Amino acid sequence: MAAAHGAAPGRIRACRELRPGMDIEARVGGVWHFGGRVLEIHPSMGLFWAESPAGERRIIEFEEYEVHRRASGPDAA
């Protein structure tokens, strides 16, 4: 399955690597905590808003989470 915006799944280290609509997951110590689609990006604060498929919105901060790009579509975990 193709990844969001043509990018391969993998670690994202800064807000500048994100784009609205990109599918991400947030992990702490390698453990999955949240998955969703990027809504808004705030690089000066090192955070962004994401929304899960169930409609839950969450602020994700790079200081607290490891952020990973994930494959889009129904087979994405």
PDB file of C-alpha atoms in Angstrom:
ATOM      1  CA  MET A   1       0.000   0.000   0.000  1.00  0.00           C
ATOM      2  CA  ALA A   2       1.329   3.474  -0.850  1.00  0.00           C
ATOM      3  CA  ALA A   3       2.284   5.762   2.006  1.00  0.00           C
ATOM      4  CA  ALA A   4       0.762   9.183   2.635  1.00  0.00           C
ATOM      5  CA  HIS A   5       1.880  11.804   0.145  1.00  0.00           C
ATOM      6  CA  GLY A   6       4.175   9.295  -1.575  1.00  0.00           C
ATOM      7  CA  ALA A   7       6.531   9.000   1.395  1.00  0.00           C
ATOM      8  CA  ALA A   8       7.631   5.704   2.883  1.00  0.00           C
ATOM      9  CA  PRO A   9       6.628   4.863   6.456  1.00  0.00           C
ATOM     10  CA  GLY A  10       9.281   5.828   9.019  1.00  0.00           C
ATOM     11  CA  ARG A  11      10.294   8.145  11.847  1.00  0.00           C
ATOM     12  CA  ILE A  12       9.557  11.865  11.607  1.00  0.00           C
ATOM     13  CA  ARG A  13      11.918  13.993  13.674  1.00  0.00           C
ATOM     14  CA  ALA A  14      10.540  17.537  13.198  1.00  0.00           C
ATOM     15  CA  CYS A  15       7.355  19.407  12.288  1.00  0.00           C
ATOM     16  CA  ARG A  16       8.896  20.558   9.002  1.00  0.00           C
ATOM     17  CA  GLU A  17       8.620  16.937   7.772  1.00  0.00           C
ATOM     18  CA  LEU A  18       4.834  16.894   8.303  1.00  0.00           C
ATOM     19  CA  ARG A  19       2.051  17.918   5.932  1.00  0.00           C
ATOM     20  CA  PRO A  20      -1.692  18.231   6.610  1.00  0.00           C
ATOM     21  CA  GLY A  21      -3.419  14.988   5.683  1.00  0.00           C
ATOM     22  CA  MET A  22      -0.369  12.823   6.440  1.00  0.00           C
ATOM     23  CA  ASP A  23      -1.131   9.619   8.361  1.00  0.00           C
ATOM     24  CA  ILE A  24       0.962   9.309  11.525  1.00  0.00           C
ATOM     25  CA  GLU A  25       1.251   7.347  14.704  1.00  0.00           C
ATOM     26  CA  ALA A  26       2.638   8.609  18.006  1.00  0.00           C
ATOM     27  CA  ARG A  27       4.662   6.287  20.237  1.00  0.00           C
ATOM     28  CA  VAL A  28       6.284   6.510  23.655  1.00  0.00           C
ATOM     29  CA  GLY A  29       9.207   4.146  24.179  1.00  0.00           C
ATOM     30  CA  GLY A  30       8.204   2.317  21.017  1.00  0.00           C
ATOM     31  CA  VAL A  31       4.654   1.684  22.307  1.00  0.00           C
ATOM     32  CA  TRP A  32       1.764   2.913  20.131  1.00  0.00           C
ATOM     33  CA  HIS A  33      -0.318   5.654  21.821  1.00  0.00           C
ATOM     34  CA  PHE A  34      -2.240   7.378  19.015  1.00  0.00           C
ATOM     35  CA  GLY A  35      -2.790   7.118  15.284  1.00  0.00           C
ATOM     36  CA  GLY A  36      -4.436   9.580  12.957  1.00  0.00           C
ATOM     37  CA  ARG A  37      -4.174  12.226  10.281  1.00  0.00           C
ATOM     38  CA  VAL A  38      -2.298  15.534  10.660  1.00  0.00           C
ATOM     39  CA  LEU A  39      -4.647  18.543  10.795  1.00  0.00           C
ATOM     40  CA  GLU A  40      -2.542  21.569  11.814  1.00  0.00           C
ATOM     41  CA  ILE A  41       1.205  22.025  12.235  1.00  0.00           C
ATOM     42  CA  HIS A  42       2.853  24.483  14.665  1.00  0.00           C
ATOM     43  CA  PRO A  43       6.629  24.192  14.042  1.00  0.00           C
ATOM     44  CA  SER A  44       7.609  27.075  16.342  1.00  0.00           C
ATOM     45  CA  MET A  45       6.077  25.139  19.261  1.00  0.00           C
ATOM     46  CA  GLY A  46       7.220  21.678  18.122  1.00  0.00           C
ATOM     47  CA  LEU A  47       3.701  20.299  18.021  1.00  0.00           C
ATOM     48  CA  PHE A  48       0.793  19.489  15.755  1.00  0.00           C
ATOM     49  CA  TRP A  49      -2.882  18.532  15.884  1.00  0.00           C
ATOM     50  CA  ALA A  50      -3.988  15.138  14.606  1.00  0.00           C
ATOM     51  CA  GLU A  51      -7.376  13.428  14.353  1.00  0.00           C
ATOM     52  CA  SER A  52      -8.031   9.698  14.720  1.00  0.00           C
ATOM     53  CA  PRO A  53     -10.382   7.790  12.386  1.00  0.00           C
ATOM     54  CA  ALA A  54     -12.929   7.879  15.265  1.00  0.00           C
ATOM     55  CA  GLY A  55     -12.806  11.708  15.331  1.00  0.00           C
ATOM     56  CA  GLU A  56     -10.645  12.138  18.454  1.00  0.00           C
ATOM     57  CA  ARG A  57      -8.367  15.190  18.160  1.00  0.00           C
ATOM     58  CA  ARG A  58      -5.057  15.285  19.975  1.00  0.00           C
ATOM     59  CA  ILE A  59      -2.070  17.597  20.297  1.00  0.00           C
ATOM     60  CA  ILE A  60       1.158  15.701  19.613  1.00  0.00           C
ATOM     61  CA  GLU A  61       4.395  17.219  20.958  1.00  0.00           C
ATOM     62  CA  PHE A  62       7.763  16.075  19.620  1.00  0.00           C
ATOM     63  CA  GLU A  63       9.268  16.344  23.141  1.00  0.00           C
ATOM     64  CA  GLU A  64       6.851  13.683  24.421  1.00  0.00           C
ATOM     65  CA  TYR A  65       6.280  11.363  21.457  1.00  0.00           C
ATOM     66  CA  GLU A  66       8.189   9.530  18.756  1.00  0.00           C
ATOM     67  CA  VAL A  67       6.255  10.330  15.578  1.00  0.00           C
ATOM     68  CA  HIS A  68       6.148   7.884  12.685  1.00  0.00           C
ATOM     69  CA  ARG A  69       4.703   8.193   9.200  1.00  0.00           C
ATOM     70  CA  ARG A  70       2.468   5.258   8.395  1.00  0.00           C
ATOM     71  CA  ALA A  71       0.964   3.738   5.297  1.00  0.00           C
ATOM     72  CA  SER A  72      -2.441   5.153   4.345  1.00  0.00           C
ATOM     73  CA  GLY A  73      -5.510   3.135   3.624  1.00  0.00           C
ATOM     74  CA  PRO A  74      -7.534   0.307   5.117  1.00  0.00           C
ATOM     75  CA  ASP A  75      -4.494  -1.924   5.737  1.00  0.00           C
ATOM     76  CA  ALA A  76      -2.630   0.706   7.771  1.00  0.00           C
ATOM     77  CA  ALA A  77      -2.147  -0.240  11.414  1.00  0.00           C
TER      78      ALA A  77
END
